mmCIF file of C-alpha atoms in Angstrom:
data_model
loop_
_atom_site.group_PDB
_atom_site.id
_atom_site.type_symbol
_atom_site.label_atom_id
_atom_site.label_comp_id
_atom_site.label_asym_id
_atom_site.label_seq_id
_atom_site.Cartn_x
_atom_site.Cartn_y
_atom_site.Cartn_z
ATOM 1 C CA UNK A 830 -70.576 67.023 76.493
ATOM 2 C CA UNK A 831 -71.099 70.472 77.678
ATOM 3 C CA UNK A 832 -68.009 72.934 77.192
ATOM 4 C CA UNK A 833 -65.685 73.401 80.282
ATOM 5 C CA UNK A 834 -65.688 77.268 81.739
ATOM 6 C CA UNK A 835 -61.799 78.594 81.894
ATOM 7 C CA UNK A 836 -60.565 78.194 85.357
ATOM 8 C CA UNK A 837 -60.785 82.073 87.177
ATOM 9 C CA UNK A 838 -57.509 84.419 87.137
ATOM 10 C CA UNK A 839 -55.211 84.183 89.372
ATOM 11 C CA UNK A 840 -55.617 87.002 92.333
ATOM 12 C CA UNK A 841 -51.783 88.234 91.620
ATOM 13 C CA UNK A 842 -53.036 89.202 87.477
ATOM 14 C CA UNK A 843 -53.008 93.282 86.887
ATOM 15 C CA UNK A 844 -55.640 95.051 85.018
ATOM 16 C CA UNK A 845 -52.800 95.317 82.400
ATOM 17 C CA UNK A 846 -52.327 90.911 82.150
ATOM 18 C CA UNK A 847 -56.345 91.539 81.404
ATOM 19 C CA UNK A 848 -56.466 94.486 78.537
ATOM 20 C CA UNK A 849 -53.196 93.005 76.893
ATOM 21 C CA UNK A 850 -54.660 89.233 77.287
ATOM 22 C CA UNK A 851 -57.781 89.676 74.606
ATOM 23 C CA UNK A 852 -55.568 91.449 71.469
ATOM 24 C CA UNK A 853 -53.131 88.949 71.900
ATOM 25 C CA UNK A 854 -56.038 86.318 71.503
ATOM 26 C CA UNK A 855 -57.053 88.115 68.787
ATOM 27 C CA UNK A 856 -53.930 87.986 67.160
ATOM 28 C CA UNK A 857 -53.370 84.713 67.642
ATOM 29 C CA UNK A 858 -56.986 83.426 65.947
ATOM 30 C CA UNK A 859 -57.038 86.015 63.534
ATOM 31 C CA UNK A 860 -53.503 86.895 62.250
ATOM 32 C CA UNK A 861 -50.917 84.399 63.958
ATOM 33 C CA UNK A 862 -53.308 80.993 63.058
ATOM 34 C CA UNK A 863 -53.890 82.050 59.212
ATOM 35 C CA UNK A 864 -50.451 82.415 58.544
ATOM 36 C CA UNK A 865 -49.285 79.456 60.279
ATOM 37 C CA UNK A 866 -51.882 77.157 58.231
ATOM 38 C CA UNK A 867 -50.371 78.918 55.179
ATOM 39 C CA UNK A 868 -47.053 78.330 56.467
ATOM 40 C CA UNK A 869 -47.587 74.726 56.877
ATOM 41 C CA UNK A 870 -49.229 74.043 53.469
ATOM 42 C CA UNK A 871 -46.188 75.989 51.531
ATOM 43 C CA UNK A 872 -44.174 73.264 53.482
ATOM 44 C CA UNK A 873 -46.503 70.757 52.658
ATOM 45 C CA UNK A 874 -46.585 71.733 49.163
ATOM 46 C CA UNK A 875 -42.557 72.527 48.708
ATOM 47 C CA UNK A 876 -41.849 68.591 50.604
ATOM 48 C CA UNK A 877 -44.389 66.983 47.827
ATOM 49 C CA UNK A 878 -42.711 69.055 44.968
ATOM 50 C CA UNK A 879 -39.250 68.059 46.318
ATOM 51 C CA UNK A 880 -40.178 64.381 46.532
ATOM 52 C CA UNK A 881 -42.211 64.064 43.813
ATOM 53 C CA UNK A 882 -40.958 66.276 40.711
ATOM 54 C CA UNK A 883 -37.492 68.569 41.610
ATOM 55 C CA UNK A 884 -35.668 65.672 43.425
ATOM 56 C CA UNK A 885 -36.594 63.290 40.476
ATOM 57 C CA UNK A 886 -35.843 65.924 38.279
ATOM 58 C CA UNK A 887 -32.296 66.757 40.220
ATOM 59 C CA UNK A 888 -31.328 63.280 39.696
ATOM 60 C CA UNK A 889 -32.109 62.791 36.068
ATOM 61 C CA UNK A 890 -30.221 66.071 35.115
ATOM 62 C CA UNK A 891 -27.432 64.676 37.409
ATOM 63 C CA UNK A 892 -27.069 61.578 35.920
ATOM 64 C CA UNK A 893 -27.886 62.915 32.356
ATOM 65 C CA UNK A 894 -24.818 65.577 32.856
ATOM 66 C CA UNK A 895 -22.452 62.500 34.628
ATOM 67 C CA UNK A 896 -23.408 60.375 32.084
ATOM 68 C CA UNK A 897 -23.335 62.891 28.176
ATOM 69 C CA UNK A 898 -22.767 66.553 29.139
ATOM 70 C CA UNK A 899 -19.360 65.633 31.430
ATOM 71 C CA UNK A 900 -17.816 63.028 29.157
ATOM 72 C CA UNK A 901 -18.663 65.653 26.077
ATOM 73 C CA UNK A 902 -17.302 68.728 27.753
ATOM 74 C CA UNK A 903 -14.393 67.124 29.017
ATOM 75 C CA UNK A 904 -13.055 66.046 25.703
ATOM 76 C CA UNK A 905 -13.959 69.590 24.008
ATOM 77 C CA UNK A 906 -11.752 71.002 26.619
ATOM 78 C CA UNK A 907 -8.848 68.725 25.657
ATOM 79 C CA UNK A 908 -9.110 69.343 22.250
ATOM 80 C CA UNK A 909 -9.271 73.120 23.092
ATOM 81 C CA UNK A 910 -6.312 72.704 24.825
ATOM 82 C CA UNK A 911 -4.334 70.702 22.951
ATOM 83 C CA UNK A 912 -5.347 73.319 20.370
ATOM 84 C CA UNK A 913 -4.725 76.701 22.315
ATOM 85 C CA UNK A 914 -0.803 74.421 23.310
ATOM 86 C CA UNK A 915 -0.071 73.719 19.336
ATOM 87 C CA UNK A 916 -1.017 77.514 18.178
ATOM 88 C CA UNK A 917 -0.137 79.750 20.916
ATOM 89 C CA UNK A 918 2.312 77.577 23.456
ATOM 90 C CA UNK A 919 4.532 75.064 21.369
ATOM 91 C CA UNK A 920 5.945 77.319 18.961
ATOM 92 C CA UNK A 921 6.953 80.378 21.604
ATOM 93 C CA UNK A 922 8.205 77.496 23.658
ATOM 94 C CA UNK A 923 10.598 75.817 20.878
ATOM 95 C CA UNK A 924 11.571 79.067 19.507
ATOM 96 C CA UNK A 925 12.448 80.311 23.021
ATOM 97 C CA UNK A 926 14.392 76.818 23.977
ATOM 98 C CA UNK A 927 15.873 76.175 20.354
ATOM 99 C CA UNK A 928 16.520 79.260 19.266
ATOM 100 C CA UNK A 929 16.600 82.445 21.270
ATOM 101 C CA UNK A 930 18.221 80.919 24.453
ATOM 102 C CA UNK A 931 21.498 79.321 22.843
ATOM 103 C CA UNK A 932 21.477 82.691 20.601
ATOM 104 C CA UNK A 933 21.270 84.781 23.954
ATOM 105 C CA UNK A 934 23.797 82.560 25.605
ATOM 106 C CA UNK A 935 26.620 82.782 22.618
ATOM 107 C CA UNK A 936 26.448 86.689 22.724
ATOM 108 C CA UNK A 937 26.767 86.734 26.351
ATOM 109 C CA UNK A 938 30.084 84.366 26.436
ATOM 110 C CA UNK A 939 31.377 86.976 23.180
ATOM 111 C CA UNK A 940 30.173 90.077 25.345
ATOM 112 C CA UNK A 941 32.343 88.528 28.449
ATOM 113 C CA UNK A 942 35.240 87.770 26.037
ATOM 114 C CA UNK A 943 35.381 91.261 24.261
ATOM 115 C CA UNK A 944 34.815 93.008 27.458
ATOM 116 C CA UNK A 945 38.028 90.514 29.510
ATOM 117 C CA UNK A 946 40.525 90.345 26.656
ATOM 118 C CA UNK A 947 39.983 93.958 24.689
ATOM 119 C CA UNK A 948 37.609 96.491 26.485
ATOM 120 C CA UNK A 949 39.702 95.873 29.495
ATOM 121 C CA UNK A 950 43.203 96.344 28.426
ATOM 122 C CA UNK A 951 42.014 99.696 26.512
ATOM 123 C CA UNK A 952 40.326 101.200 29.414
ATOM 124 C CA UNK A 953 43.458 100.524 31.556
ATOM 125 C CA UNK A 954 45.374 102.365 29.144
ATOM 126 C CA UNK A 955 43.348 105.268 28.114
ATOM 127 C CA UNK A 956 43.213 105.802 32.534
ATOM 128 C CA UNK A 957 47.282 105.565 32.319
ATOM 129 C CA UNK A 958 47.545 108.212 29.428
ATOM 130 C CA UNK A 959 44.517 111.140 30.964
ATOM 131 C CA UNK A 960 46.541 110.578 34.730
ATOM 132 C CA UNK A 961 49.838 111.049 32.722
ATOM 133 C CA UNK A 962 48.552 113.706 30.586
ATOM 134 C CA UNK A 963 45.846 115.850 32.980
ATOM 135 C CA UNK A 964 46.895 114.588 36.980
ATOM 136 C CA UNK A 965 50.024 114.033 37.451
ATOM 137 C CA UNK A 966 51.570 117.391 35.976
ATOM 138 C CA UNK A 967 49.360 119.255 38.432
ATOM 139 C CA UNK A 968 49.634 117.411 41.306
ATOM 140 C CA UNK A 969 53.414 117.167 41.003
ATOM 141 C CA UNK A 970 53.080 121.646 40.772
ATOM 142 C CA UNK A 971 51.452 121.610 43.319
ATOM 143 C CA UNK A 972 53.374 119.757 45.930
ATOM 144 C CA UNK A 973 56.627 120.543 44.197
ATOM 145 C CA UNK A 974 56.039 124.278 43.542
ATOM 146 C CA UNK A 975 53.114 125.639 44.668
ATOM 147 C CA UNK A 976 52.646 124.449 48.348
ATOM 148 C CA UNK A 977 56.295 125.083 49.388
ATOM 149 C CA UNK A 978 55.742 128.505 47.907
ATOM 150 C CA UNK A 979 53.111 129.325 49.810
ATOM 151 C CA UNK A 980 53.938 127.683 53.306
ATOM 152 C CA UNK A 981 56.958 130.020 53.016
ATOM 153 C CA UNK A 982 54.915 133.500 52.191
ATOM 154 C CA UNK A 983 52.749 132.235 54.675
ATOM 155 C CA UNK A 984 55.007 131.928 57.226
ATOM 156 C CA UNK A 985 57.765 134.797 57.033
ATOM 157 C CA UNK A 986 55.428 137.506 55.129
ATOM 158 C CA UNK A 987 51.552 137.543 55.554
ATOM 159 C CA UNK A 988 51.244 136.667 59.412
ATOM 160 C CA UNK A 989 54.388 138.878 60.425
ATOM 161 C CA UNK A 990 52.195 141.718 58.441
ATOM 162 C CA UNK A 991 48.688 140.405 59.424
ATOM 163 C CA UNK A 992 49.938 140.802 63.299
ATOM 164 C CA UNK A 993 51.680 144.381 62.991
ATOM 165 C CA UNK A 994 48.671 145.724 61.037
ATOM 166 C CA UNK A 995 46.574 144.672 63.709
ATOM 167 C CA UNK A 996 48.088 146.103 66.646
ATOM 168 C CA UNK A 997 48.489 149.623 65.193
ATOM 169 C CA UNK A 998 44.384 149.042 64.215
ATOM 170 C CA UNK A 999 43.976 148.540 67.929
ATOM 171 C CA UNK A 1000 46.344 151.125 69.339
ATOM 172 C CA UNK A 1001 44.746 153.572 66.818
ATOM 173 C CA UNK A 1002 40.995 152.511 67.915
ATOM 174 C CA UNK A 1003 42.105 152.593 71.619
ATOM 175 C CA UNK A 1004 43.814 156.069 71.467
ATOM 176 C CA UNK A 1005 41.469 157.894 69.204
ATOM 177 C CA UNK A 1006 38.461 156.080 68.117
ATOM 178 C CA UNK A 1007 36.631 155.123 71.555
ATOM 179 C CA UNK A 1008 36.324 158.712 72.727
ATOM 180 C CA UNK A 1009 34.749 159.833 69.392
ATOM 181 C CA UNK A 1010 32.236 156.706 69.677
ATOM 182 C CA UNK A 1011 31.604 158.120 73.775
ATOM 183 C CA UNK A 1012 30.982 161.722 72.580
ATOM 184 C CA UNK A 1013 28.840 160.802 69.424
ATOM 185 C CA UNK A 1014 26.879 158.394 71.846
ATOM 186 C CA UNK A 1015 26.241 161.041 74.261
ATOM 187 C CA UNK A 1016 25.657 163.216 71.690
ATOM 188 C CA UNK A 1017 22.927 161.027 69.756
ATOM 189 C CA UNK A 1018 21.538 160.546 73.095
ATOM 190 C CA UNK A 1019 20.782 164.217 73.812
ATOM 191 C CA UNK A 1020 19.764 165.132 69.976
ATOM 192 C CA UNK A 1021 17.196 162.183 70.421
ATOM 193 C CA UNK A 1022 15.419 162.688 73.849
ATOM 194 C CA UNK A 1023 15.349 166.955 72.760
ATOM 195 C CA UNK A 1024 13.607 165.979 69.806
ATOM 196 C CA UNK A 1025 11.164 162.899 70.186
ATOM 197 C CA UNK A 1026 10.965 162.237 73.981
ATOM 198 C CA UNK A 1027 10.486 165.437 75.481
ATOM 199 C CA UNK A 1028 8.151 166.860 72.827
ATOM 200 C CA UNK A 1029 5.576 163.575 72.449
ATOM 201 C CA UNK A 1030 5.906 163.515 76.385
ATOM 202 C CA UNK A 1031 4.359 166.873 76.559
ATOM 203 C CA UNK A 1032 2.008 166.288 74.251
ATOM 204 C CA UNK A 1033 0.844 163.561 75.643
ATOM 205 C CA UNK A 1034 0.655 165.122 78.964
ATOM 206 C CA UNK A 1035 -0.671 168.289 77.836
ATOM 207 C CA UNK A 1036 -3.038 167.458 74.983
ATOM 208 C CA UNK A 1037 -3.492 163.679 74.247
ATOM 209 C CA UNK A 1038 -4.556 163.067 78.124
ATOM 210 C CA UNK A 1039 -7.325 165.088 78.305
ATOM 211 C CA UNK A 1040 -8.767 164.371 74.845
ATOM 212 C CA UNK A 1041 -9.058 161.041 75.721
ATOM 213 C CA UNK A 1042 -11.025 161.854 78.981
ATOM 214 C CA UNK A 1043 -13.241 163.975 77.301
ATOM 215 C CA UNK A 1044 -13.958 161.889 74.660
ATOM 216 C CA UNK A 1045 -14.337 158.971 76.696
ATOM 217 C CA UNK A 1046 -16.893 160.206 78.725
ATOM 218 C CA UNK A 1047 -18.978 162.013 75.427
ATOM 219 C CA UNK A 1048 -19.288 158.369 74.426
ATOM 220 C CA UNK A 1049 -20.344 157.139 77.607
ATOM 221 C CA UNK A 1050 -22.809 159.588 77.626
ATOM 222 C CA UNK A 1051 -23.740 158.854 73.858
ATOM 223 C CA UNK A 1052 -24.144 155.179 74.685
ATOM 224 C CA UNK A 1053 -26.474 155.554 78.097
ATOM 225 C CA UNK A 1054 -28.833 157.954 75.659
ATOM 226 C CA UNK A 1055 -28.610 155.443 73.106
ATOM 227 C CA UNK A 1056 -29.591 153.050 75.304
ATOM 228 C CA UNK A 1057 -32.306 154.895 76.854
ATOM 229 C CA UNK A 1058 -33.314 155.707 73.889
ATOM 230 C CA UNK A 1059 -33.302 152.135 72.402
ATOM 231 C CA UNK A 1060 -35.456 151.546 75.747
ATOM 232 C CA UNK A 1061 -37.703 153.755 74.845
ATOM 233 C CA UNK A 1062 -38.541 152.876 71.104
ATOM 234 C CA UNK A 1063 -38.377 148.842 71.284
ATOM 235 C CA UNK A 1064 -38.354 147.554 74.343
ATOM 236 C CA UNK A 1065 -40.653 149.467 76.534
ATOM 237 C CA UNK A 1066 -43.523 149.696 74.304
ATOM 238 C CA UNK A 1067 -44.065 146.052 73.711
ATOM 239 C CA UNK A 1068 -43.397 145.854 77.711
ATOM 240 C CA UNK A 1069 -46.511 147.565 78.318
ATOM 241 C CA UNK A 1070 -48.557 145.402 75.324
ATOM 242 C CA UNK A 1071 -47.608 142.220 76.406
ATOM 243 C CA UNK A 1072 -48.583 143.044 79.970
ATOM 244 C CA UNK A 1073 -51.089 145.359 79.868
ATOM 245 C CA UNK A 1074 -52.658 143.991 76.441
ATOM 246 C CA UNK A 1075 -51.739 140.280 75.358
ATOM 247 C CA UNK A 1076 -51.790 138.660 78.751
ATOM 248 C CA UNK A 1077 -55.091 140.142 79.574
ATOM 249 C CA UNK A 1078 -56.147 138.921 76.012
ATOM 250 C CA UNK A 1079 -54.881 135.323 76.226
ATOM 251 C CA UNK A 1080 -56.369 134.827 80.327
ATOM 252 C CA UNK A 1081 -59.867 135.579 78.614
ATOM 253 C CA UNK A 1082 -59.609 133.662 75.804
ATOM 254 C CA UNK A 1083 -58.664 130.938 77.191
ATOM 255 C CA UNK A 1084 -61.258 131.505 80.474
ATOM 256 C CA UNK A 1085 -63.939 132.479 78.170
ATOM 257 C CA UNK A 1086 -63.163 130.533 74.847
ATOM 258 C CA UNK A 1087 -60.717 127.782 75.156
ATOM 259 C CA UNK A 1088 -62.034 126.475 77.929
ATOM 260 C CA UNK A 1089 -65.420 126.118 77.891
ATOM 261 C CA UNK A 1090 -64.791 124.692 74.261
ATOM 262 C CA UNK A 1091 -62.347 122.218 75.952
ATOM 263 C CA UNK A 1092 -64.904 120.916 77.857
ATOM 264 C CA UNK A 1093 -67.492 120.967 75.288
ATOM 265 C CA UNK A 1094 -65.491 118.906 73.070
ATOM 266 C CA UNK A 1095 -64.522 116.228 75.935
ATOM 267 C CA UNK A 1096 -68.338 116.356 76.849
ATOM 268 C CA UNK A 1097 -69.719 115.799 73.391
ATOM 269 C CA UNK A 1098 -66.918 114.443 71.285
ATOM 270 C CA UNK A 1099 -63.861 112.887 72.785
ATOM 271 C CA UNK A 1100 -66.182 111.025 75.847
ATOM 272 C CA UNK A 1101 -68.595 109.536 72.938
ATOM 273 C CA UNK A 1102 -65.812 108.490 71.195
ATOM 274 C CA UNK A 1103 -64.043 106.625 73.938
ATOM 275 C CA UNK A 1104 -67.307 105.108 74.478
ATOM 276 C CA UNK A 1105 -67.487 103.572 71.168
ATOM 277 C CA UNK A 1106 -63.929 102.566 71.456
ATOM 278 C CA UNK A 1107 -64.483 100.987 74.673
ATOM 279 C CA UNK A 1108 -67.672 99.105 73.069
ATOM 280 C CA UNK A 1109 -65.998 98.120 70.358
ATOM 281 C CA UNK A 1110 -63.167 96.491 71.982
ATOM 282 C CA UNK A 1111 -65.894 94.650 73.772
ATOM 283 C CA UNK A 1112 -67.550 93.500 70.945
ATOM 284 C CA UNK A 1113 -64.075 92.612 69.275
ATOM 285 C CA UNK A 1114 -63.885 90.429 73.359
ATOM 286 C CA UNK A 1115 -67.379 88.815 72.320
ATOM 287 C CA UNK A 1116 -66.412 87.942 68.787
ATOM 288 C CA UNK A 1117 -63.155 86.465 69.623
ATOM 289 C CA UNK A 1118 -64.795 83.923 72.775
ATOM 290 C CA UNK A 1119 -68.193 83.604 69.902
ATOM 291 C CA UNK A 1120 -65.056 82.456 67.484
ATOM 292 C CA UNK A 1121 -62.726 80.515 70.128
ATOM 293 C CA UNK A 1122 -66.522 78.830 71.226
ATOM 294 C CA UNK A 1123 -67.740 77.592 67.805
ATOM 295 C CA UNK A 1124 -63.866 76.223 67.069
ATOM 296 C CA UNK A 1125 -64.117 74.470 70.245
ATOM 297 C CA UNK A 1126 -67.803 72.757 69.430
ATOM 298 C CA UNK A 1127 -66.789 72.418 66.040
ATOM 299 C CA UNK A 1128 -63.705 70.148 66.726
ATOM 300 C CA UNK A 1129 -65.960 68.308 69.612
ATOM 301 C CA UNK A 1130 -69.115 67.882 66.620
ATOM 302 C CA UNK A 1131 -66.274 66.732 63.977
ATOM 303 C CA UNK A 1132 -63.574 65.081 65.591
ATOM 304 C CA UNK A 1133 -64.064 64.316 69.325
ATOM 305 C CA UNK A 1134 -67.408 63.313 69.530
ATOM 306 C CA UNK A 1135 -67.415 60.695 66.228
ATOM 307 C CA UNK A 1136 -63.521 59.658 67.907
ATOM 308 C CA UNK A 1137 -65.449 58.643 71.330
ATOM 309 C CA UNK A 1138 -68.687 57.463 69.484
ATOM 310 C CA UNK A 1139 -66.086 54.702 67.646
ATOM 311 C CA UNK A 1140 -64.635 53.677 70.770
ATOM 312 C CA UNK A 1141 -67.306 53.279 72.883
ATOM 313 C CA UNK A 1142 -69.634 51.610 69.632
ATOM 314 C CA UNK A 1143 -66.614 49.779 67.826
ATOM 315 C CA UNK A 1144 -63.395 49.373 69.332
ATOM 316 C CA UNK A 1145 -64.620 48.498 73.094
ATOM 317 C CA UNK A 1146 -66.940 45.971 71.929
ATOM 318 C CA UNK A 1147 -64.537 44.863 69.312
ATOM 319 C CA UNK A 1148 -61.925 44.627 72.310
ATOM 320 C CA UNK A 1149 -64.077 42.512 74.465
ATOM 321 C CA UNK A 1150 -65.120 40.340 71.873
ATOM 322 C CA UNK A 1151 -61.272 39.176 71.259
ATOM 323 C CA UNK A 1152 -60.754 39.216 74.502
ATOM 324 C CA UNK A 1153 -63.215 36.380 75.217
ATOM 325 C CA UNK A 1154 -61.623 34.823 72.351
ATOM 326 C CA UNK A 1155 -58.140 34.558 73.297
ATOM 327 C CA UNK A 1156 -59.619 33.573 76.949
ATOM 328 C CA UNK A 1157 -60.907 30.549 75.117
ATOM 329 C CA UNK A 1158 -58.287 29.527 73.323
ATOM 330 C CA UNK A 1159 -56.145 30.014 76.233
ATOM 331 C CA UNK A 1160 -57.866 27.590 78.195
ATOM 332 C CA UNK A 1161 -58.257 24.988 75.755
ATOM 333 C CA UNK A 1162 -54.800 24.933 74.969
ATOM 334 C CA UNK A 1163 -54.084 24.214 78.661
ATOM 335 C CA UNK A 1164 -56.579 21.593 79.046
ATOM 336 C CA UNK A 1165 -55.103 20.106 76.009
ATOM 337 C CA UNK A 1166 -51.759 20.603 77.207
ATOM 338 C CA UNK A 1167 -52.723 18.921 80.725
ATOM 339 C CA UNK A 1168 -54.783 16.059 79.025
ATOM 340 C CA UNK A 1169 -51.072 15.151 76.685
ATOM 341 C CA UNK A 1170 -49.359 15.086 79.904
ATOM 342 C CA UNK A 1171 -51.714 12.891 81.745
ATOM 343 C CA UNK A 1172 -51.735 10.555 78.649
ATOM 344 C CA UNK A 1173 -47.953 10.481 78.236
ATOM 345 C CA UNK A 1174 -46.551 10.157 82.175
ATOM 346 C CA UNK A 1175 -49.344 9.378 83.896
ATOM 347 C CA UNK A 1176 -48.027 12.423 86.651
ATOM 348 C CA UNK A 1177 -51.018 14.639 87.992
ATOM 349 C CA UNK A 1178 -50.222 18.227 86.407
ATOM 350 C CA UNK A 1179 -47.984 20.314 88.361
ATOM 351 C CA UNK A 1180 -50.221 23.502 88.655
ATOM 352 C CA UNK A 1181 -53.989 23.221 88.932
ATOM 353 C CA UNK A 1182 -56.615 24.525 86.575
ATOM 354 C CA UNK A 1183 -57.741 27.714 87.156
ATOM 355 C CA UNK A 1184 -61.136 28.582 88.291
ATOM 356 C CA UNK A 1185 -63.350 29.993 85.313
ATOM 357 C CA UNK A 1186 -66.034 31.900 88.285
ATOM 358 C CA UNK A 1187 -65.137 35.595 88.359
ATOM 359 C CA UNK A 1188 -62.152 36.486 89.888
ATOM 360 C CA UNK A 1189 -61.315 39.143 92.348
ATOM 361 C CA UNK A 1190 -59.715 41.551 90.258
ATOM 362 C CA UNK A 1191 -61.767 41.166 87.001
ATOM 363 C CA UNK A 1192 -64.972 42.760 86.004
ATOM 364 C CA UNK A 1193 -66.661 40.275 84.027
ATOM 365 C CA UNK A 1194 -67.246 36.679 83.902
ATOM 366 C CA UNK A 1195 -65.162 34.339 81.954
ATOM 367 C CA UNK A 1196 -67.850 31.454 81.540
ATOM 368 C CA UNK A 1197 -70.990 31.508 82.335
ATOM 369 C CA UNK A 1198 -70.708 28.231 84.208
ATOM 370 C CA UNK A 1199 -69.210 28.026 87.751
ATOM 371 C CA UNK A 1200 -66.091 25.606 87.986
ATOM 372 C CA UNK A 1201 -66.920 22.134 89.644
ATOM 373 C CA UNK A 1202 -66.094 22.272 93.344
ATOM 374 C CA UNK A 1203 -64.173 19.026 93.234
ATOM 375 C CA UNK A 1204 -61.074 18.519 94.701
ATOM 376 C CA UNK A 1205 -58.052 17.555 92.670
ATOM 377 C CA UNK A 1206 -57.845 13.984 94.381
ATOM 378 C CA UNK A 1207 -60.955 13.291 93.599
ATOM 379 C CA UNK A 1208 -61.223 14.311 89.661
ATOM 380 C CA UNK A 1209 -57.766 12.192 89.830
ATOM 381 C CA UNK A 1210 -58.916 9.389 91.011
#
């Protein structure tokens, strides 16, 4: 059975579906395949381990720890307990309930007694005798005594006073002082615009002015030779190099250098080796189809070929041989069954028997012997 040729591409695959189409392909046999047959045998291996030795082995430790380590830990854990609640638990607990509490509980109802029938009483007292002794005496001065006292000095003495004093202040500013404050403001005025107005004005007009201009334009005449100058040492001279020397320099080296090695090196080196690339991603094609090719006849030499070998050698002729078989012994059963019911009723049977010539729809004989052409009056009577 001659290998099939793989139907053409399709007229809408690029160039790109065909470069892309043989690495995958070699992928797939050589990297993807390997690791899934590795894959599946670590499966293989980890379901037969879990079966056959860690499941068992689960279930006996299971049943070993339900059945000795639980039981065991379980009572170590109440002894421990019971152990840890007599040493460190009991004896805080009893001391605490028989002891410490109704202990705690007596001193509070004494504290509550001392402090309602004696603390009390003496506080309220001592409070009685430091208001007597320390509040009373100088509150009663001072609303007795010292108030009145003053309301009345306030009133008939040191407002009549505080009001005359200030009118004559005001009469006495009015009359005298606000013309002395006019002529000492004028005054002031005059003493300070003769001596620091006037004289910084004209010096400012006079001398500061024209300083300024002057020295203004020495430095703007300093900075344009600086600049010129600057020109001339750095910027200038590598003006004139890089046009008149460099660029000249770098247009033939790369005319008369660069370029023909350029193309030397694409000639010679870079075309070669794109050659070789190309034919060895040819040869990888050739190898992978070779590969693909010898898998394909190898499965047909091993598995399909002996597979169709056994059905058309074994199981066909096996198949046909029950067949005639079951034909048989379906026939003779009816024959019997038609003979019992002729020998019990006496009734001609209610379908007829079949014809054993070939039939329309079958593709080999069932006897080799036509049936009688008889009819079924006749053979009945």
């Amino acid at each position: 059975m001659e290998m099939q040729k793989p139907p053409p591409a399709s007229a809408g695959d690029g160039c790109l579906v065909g470069v892309l189409r043989v690495p995958v392909k070699i992928v797939a046999v050589l990297v993807v395949l390997p690791v899934r047959v590795v894959w599946d045998l670590l499966a293989a291996v980890a379901r037969l381990l879990n079966r056959h030795v860690l499941g068992p082995a689960g279930r006996g430790l299971r049943r070993l720890h339900d059945a000795v380590v639980r039981p065991v830990l379980r009572g170590l854990g109440r002894v421990a307990a019971t152990l840890l609640m007599l040493v460190f638990v009991w004896p805080w607990t009893g001391l605490w309930r028989y002891v410490l509490s109704p202990v705690g509980r007596w001193l509070a109802r004494l504290g509550s007694a001392v402090a309602a029938y004696l603390l009390r009483p003496l506080g309220r007292g001592l409070a009685l005798v430091a208001r007597a002794l320390f509040v009373w005496p100088w509150v009663t001065l001072w609303r007795q005594v010292l108030a009145p006292v003053g309301a009345a000095l306030l009133t008939h003495l040191l407002r009549p006073l505080g009001d005359g004093v200030g009118r004559a202040l005001r009469a006495v500013g009015r009359r005298l002082l606000a013309p002395l404050a006019r002529g000492i403001t004028l005054v002031g005025w005059a003493l300070g615009m003769a001596l620091f107005v006037w004289p910084w004005a004209w010096l400012w007009r006079s001398a500061l002015v024209p300083v300024g201009r002057g020295s203004a334009r020495l430095a703007h005449a300093t900075g344009v030779a600086l600049v010129w100058l600057l020109r001339a040492l750095f910027v200038w001279p590598w003006a004139r190099l890089w046009r008149y020397v460099v660029v000249p320099a770098a247009g033939a080296a790369y005319r008369y250098l660069l370029a023909p090695l350029g193309r030397g090196a694409c000639a010679y080196l870079l075309a070669p080796l794109g050659r070789l690339l190309v034919g060895a991603w040819h040869l990888a094609g050739r190898i992978s189809r070779a590969l693909g090719r010898g898998l394909v006849r190898l499965w047909r030499g091993c598995v399909a070929r002996p597979c169709a070998w056994a059905y058309r050698q074994v199981a066909t002729p096996a198949g046909h041989v029950v067949r005639e078989i079951w034909r048989t012994a379906r026939a003779a059963v009816r024959e019997a069954r038609a003979e019992v019911r002729r020998a019990l009723f006496g009734a001609p049977p209610r379908e007829p028997v079949r014809s054993r010539a070939r039939t329309l729809g079958s593709t080999t004989a069932v006897g080799s012997a036509p049936a009688p052409e008889i009819s079924l009056h006749e053979r009945q009577g």
